[in-house]
Coordinates of C-alpha atoms in Angstrom, one line a residue:
M29 CA 175.2 -38.5 165.8
G30 CA 171.7 -38.1 167.2
S31 CA 171.0 -37.9 170.8
L32 CA 168.3 -40.5 170.7
R33 CA 169.7 -44.0 171.0
V34 CA 167.6 -46.7 169.3
V35 CA 168.1 -50.5 169.7
F36 CA 168.0 -52.4 166.5
D37 CA 167.3 -56.1 166.9
T38 CA 167.4 -58.8 164.2
N39 CA 163.7 -58.4 163.4
V40 CA 164.0 -54.7 162.8
L41 CA 167.1 -55.1 160.6
V42 CA 165.6 -57.9 158.4
S43 CA 162.4 -56.0 158.1
A44 CA 164.2 -52.8 157.1
V45 CA 166.4 -54.2 154.4
G46 CA 163.9 -56.8 153.2
F47 CA 160.5 -55.2 153.4
G48 CA 160.9 -51.4 154.0
G49 CA 158.2 -49.5 155.8
K50 CA 158.8 -48.1 159.3
P51 CA 161.8 -50.3 160.0
W52 CA 163.5 -48.9 156.9
D53 CA 162.6 -45.3 158.0
C54 CA 164.3 -46.0 161.3
L55 CA 167.4 -47.3 159.6
V56 CA 167.6 -44.3 157.4
L57 CA 167.3 -42.0 160.5
A58 CA 170.3 -43.9 161.9
F59 CA 172.4 -43.6 158.7
V60 CA 171.7 -39.8 158.3
G61 CA 172.6 -39.3 162.0
D62 CA 169.2 -38.3 163.4
V63 CA 169.3 -41.3 165.9
E64 CA 172.1 -43.5 167.2
M65 CA 171.7 -47.1 166.2
V66 CA 172.6 -49.5 169.0
T67 CA 172.8 -53.2 168.6
A68 CA 174.8 -56.2 169.8
E69 CA 177.2 -58.5 168.0
A70 CA 174.9 -61.4 168.7
A71 CA 172.1 -59.6 166.9
I72 CA 174.3 -58.9 163.9
E73 CA 175.4 -62.5 163.7
E74 CA 171.7 -63.6 163.8
F75 CA 171.0 -61.0 161.1
E76 CA 173.7 -62.7 159.0
R77 CA 172.2 -66.1 159.5
V78 CA 168.6 -64.9 158.7
L79 CA 169.8 -63.2 155.5
G80 CA 171.0 -66.6 154.3
Y81 CA 167.6 -68.2 154.5
D82 CA 166.5 -69.4 151.0
R83 CA 163.0 -68.0 151.4
L84 CA 164.3 -64.4 151.7
P85 CA 165.2 -62.5 148.5
F86 CA 168.8 -61.4 149.2
T87 CA 171.7 -61.8 146.9
E88 CA 175.1 -63.1 148.1
T89 CA 176.4 -59.5 147.8
E90 CA 173.6 -58.2 150.0
R91 CA 174.2 -61.0 152.5
E92 CA 177.8 -59.8 152.9
Q93 CA 177.3 -56.0 152.6
Y94 CA 174.3 -55.4 154.9
P95 CA 175.9 -56.8 158.1
A96 CA 179.2 -55.0 157.3
L97 CA 177.2 -51.7 156.9
I98 CA 175.5 -52.2 160.2
R99 CA 178.8 -52.9 162.0
E100 CA 180.2 -49.7 160.6
E101 CA 177.2 -47.5 161.4
A102 CA 176.0 -48.9 164.7
T103 CA 177.3 -48.7 168.2
V104 CA 177.8 -52.3 168.9
V105 CA 177.4 -53.1 172.6
D106 CA 178.3 -56.2 174.6
P107 CA 175.4 -56.7 177.0
T108 CA 176.1 -58.2 180.4
H109 CA 172.5 -59.5 180.8
S110 CA 170.3 -61.4 178.4
V111 CA 166.6 -60.9 178.4

């Protein structure tokens, strides 16, 4: 696991899997272990909701698999303060 911890919020996750670019590059860095992906369960739950929007091009399988993969790979924290 990389020594650099990077927080992935819902916007970064949706952009990564839906549109690629720099967010995708960051996600790849996390999956290959160059950085440590950090997120909160609330962000993953929001990610699941957003994947279900009709205007986004995700299949039912993707809507199930992407959040599961994030939960497996990320360090999921329980923040005590909300910003």
